[in-house]
Short mmCIF file of C-alpha atoms in Angstrom, two decimals:
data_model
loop_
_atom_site.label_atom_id
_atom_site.label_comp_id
_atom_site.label_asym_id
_atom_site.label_seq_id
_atom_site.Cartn_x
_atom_site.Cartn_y
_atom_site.Cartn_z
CA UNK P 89 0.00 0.00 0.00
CA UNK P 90 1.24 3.58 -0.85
CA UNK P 91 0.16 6.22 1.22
CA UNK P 92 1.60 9.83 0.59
CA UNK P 93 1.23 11.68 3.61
CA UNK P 94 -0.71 14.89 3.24
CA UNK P 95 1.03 17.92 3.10
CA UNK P 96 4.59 16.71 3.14
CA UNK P 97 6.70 15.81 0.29
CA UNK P 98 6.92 11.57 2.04
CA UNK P 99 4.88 8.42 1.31
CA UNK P 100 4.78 5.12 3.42
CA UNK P 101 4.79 2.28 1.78
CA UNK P 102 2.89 -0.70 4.02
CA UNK P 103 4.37 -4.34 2.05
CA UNK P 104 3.74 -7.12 4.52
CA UNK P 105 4.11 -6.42 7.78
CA UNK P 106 6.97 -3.30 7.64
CA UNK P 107 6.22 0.11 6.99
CA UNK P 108 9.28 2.51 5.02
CA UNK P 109 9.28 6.14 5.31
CA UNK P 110 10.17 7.20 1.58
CA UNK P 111 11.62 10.74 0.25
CA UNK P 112 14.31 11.82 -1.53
CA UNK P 113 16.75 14.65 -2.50
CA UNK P 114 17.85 16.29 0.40
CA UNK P 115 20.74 18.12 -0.92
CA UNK P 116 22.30 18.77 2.27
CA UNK P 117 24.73 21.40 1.67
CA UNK P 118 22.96 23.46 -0.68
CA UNK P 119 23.73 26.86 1.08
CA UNK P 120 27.17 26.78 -0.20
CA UNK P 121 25.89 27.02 -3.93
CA UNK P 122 23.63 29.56 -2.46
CA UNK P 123 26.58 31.62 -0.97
CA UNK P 124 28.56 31.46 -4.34
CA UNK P 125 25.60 33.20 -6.01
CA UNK P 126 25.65 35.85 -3.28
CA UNK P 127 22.44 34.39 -1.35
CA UNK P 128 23.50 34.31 1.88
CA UNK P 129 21.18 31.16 3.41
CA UNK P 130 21.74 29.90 7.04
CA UNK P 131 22.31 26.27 7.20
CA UNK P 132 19.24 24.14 6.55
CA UNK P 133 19.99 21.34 8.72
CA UNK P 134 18.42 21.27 11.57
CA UNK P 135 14.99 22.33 9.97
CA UNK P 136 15.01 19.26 7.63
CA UNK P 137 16.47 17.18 10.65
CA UNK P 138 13.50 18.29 12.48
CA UNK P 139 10.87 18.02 10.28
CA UNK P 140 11.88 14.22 9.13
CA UNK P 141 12.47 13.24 13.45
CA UNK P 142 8.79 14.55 13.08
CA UNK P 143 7.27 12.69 10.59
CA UNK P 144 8.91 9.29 12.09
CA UNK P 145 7.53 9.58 15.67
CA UNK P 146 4.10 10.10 14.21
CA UNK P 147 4.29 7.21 11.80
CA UNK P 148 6.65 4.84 13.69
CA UNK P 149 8.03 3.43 9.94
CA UNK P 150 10.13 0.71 10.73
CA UNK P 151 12.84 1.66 8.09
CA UNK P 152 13.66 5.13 6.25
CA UNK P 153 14.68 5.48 2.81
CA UNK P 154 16.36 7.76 1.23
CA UNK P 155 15.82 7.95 -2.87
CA UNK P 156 19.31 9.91 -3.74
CA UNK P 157 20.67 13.27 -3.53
CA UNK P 158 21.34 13.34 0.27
CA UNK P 159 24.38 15.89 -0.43
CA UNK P 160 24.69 18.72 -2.91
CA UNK P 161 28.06 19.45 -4.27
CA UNK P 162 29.20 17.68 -7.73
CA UNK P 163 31.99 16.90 -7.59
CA UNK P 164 33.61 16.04 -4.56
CA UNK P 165 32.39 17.13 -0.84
CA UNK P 166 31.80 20.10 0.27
CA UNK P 167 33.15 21.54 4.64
CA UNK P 168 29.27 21.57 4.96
CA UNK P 169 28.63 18.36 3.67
CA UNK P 170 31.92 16.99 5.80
CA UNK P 171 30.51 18.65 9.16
CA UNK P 172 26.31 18.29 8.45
CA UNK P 173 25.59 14.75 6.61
CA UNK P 174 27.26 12.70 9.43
CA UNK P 175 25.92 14.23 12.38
CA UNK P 176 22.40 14.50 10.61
CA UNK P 177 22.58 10.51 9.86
CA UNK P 178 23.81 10.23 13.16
CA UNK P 179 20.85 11.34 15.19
CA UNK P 180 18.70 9.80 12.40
CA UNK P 181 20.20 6.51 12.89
CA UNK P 182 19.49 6.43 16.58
CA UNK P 183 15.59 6.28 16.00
CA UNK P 184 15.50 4.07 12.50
CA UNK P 185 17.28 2.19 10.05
CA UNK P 186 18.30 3.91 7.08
CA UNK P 187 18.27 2.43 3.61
CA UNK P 188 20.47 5.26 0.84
CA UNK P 189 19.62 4.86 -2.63
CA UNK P 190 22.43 7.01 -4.05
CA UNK P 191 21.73 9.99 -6.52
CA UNK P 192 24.05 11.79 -9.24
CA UNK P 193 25.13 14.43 -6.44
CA UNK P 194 26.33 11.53 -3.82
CA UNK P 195 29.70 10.75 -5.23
CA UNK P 196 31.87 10.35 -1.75
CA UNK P 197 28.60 9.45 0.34
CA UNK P 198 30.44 6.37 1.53
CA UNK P 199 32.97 8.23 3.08
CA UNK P 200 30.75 10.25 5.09
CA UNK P 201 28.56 7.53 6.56
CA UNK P 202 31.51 5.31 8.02
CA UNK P 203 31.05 4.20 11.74
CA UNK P 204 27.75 5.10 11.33
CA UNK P 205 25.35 2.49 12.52
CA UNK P 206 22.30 1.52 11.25
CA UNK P 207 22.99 2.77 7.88
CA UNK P 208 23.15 0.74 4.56
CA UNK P 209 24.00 2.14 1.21
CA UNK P 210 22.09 0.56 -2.12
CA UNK P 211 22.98 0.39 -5.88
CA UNK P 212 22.29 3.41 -7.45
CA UNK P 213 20.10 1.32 -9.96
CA UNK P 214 17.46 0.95 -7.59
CA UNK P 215 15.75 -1.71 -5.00
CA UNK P 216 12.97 -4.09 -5.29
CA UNK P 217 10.78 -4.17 -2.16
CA UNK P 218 8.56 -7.48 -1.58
CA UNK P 219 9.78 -10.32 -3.42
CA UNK P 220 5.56 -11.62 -3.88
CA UNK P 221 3.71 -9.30 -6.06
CA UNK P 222 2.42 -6.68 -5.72
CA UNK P 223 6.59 -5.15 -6.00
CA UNK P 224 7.54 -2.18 -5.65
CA UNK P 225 10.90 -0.42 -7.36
CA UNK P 226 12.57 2.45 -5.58
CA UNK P 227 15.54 4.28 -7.15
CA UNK P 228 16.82 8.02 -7.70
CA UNK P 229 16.20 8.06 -11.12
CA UNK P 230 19.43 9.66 -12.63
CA UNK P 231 19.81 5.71 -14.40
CA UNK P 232 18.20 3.41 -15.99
CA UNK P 233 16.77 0.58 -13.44
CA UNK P 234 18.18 -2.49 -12.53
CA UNK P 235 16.58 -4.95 -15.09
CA UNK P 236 14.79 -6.35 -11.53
CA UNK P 237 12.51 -3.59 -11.26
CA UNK P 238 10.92 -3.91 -14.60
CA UNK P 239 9.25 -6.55 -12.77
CA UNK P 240 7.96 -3.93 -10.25
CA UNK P 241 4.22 -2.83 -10.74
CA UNK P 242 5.52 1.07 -9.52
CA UNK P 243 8.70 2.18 -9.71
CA UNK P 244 9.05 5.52 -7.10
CA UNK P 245 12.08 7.84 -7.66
CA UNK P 246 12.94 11.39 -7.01
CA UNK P 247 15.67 13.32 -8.94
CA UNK P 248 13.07 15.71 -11.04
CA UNK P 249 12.09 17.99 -8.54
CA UNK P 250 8.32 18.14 -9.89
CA UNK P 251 6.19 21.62 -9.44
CA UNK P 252 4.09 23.52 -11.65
CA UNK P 253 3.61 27.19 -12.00
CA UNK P 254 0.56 28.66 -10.56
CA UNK P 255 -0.71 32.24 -11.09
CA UNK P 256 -3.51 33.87 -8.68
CA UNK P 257 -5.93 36.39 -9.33
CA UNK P 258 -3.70 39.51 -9.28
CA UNK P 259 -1.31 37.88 -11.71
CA UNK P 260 1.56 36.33 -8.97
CA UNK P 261 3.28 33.68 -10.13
CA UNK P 262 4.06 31.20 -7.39
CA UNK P 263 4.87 27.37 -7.72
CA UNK P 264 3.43 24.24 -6.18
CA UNK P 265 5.47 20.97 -5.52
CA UNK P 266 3.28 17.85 -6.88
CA UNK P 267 3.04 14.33 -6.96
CA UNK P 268 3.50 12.89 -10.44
CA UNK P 269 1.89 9.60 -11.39
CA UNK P 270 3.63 8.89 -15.04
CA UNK P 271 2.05 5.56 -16.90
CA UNK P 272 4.80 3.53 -19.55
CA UNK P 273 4.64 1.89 -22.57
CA UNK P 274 5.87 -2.21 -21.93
CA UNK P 275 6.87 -2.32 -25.38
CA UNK P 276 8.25 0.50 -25.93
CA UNK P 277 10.04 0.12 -22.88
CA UNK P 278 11.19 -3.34 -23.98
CA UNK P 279 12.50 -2.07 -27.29
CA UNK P 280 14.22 0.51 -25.46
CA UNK P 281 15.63 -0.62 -22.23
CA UNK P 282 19.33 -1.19 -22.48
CA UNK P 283 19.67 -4.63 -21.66
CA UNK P 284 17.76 -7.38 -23.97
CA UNK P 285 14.23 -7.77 -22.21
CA UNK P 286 10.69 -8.98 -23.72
CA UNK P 287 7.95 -6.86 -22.86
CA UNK P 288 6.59 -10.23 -21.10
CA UNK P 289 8.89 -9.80 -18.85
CA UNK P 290 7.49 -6.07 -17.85
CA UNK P 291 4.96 -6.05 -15.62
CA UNK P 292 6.23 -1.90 -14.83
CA UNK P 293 2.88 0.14 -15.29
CA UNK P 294 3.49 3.26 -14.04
CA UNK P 295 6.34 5.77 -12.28
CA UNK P 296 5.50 8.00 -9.40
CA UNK P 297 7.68 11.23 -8.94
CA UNK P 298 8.10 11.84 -5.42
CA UNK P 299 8.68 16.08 -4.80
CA UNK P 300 11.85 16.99 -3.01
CA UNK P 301 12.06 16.61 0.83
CA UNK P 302 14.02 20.15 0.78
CA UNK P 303 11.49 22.64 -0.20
CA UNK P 304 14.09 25.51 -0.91
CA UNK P 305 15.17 23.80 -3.81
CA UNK P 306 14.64 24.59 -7.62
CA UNK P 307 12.31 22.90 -8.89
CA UNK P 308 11.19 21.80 -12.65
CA UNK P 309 7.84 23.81 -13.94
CA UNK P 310 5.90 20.66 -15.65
CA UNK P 311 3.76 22.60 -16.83
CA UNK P 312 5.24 25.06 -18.63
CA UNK P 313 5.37 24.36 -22.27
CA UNK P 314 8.96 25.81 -22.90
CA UNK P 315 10.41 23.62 -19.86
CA UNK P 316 13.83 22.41 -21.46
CA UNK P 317 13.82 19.02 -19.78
CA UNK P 318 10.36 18.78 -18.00
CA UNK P 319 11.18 15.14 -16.40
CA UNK P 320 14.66 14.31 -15.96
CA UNK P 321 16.68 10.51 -16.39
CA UNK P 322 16.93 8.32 -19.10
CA UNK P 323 13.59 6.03 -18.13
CA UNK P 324 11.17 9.56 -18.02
CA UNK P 325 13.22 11.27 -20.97
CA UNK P 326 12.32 7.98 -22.98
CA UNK P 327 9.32 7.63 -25.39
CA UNK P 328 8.24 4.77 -23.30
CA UNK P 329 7.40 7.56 -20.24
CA UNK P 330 3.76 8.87 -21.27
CA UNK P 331 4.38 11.73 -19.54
CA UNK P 332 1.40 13.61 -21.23
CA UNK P 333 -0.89 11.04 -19.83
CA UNK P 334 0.28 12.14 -16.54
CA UNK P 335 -1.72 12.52 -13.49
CA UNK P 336 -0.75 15.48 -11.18
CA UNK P 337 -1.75 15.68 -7.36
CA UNK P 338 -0.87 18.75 -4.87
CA UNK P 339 0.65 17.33 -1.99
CA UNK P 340 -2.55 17.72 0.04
CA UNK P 341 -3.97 15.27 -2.24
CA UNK P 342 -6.11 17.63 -4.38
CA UNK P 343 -5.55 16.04 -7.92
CA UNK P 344 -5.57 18.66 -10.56
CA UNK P 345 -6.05 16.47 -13.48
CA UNK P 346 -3.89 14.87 -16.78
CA UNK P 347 -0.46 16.96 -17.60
CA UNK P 348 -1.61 17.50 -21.37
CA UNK P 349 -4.43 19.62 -20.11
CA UNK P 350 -2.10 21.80 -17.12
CA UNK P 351 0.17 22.78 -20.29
CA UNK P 352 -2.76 23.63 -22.52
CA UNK P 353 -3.87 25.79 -20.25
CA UNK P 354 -0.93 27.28 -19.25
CA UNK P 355 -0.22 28.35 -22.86
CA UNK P 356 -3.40 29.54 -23.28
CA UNK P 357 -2.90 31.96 -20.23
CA UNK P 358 0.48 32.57 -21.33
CA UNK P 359 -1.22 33.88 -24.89
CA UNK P 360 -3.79 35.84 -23.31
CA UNK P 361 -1.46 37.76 -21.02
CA UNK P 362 0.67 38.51 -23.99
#
């Protein structure tokens, strides 16, 4: 069962008798790109500390997991990142076990997580929870997946950083972080996939986008029609992703309909106000 939890960018998955805590991209370390640009931002982590020890004592998951992008810098690891990832793991670690699926900004995440107990770092292309059906696929989403989690019903990754641009009555622009439900194509998908795979073998359906824990981060406009790279990664930026067909939800679980029809009207906003 997949439960997003209303108003916060974290789902719990219920598969047999454990319960996981899922979110993803952190990016722990963020003020120092911040600072670089002249945005002087105090450091962020104790608020996401807090608000994650928050969400665990209310849901008692039994494990946390973490879909990529816990720290910022590329490349290499930044005196924030050196001083802030281990001791926020560390008080983490005393309340749950932690599960790291590592994203394209985690290069050197090893080194910062050693001694730490409780902790256990994944392959990049993804896990496969529940070995009975119905499975489950988690991953970042910067890869393909493991060949394993085409077998997955859902596959849940972060990495895009989903929100669309809203406009109120007085013309503000603000934006909205969103769930993104994303159905595939098996044999497209099949065709595609870089290892040789029937679409038999497929039982994928569907992708959910999962917004980013951090909510000062950027964030990629969906529904804009001149987005560069709406949905980023190699399975979403495939023709097998539908992601027209997609279904968008606000994270307090209003759903605001198919993606095709946010960017139609968007553009035909973005004409009238011209």
């Amino acid at each position: 069962m997949i439960i997003p939890l209303e108003n916060k960018p974290a789902l719990i998955l219920k598969i047999c008798s454990k319960s996981y805590l899922v979110i993803a991209d952190l990016h722990i370390g963020f003020e120092e790109e911040f600072k670089r640009r002249g945005v002087i931002l105090p450091v962020q982590t104790d608020r996401l500390l807090s608000e994650l020890v928050s969400i665990i004592i209310e849901n008692q998951p039994d494990e946390l997991i973490i879909l990529g992008d816990m720290k910022h810098q590329v490349p290499g690891i930044s005196k924030t990142e050196l001083l802030e990832i281990p001791r926020f793991l560390k008080e983490l670690s005393s309340l749950i076990q932690i599960t790291i699926i590592p994203g394209n900004h985690d290069g050197g995440l090893r080194e910062l997580v050693v001694g730490i107990p409780h902790i256990r770092i994944a392959n990049s292309r993804g896990i496969l929870l529940n070995d009975e059906d119905p499975k489950i696929g988690l991953m970042h989403g910067h890869t393909w997946p493991a060949p394993q989690l085409l077998g997955a019903e859902i596959i849940i990754l972060g990495h895009t950083h989903p929100v669309i641009e809203l406009r109120d009555g007085l013309g503000y622009r603000y934006l909205e972080p969103v769930w993104v439900k994303i159905p595939l194509d098996r044999e497209l998908l099949a065709e595609i996939f870089p290892s040789n795979i029937n679409s038999e073998e497929i039982n994928l359906r569907s992708v959910i986008v999962i917004p980013a824990f951090n909510k000062l981060l950027s964030g990629n406009s969906i529904n804009k029609p001149d987005t560069d790279r709406p949905f980023l990664g190699p399975l979403l930026e495939s023709e097998a992703a539908l992601v027209d067909e997609s279904e968008i939800f606000l994270l307090d679980g209003t759903y605001l309909g198919k993606l095709k029809i946010l960017k139609e009207l968007t553009l035909e906003e973005t004409q009238n106000n011209a």
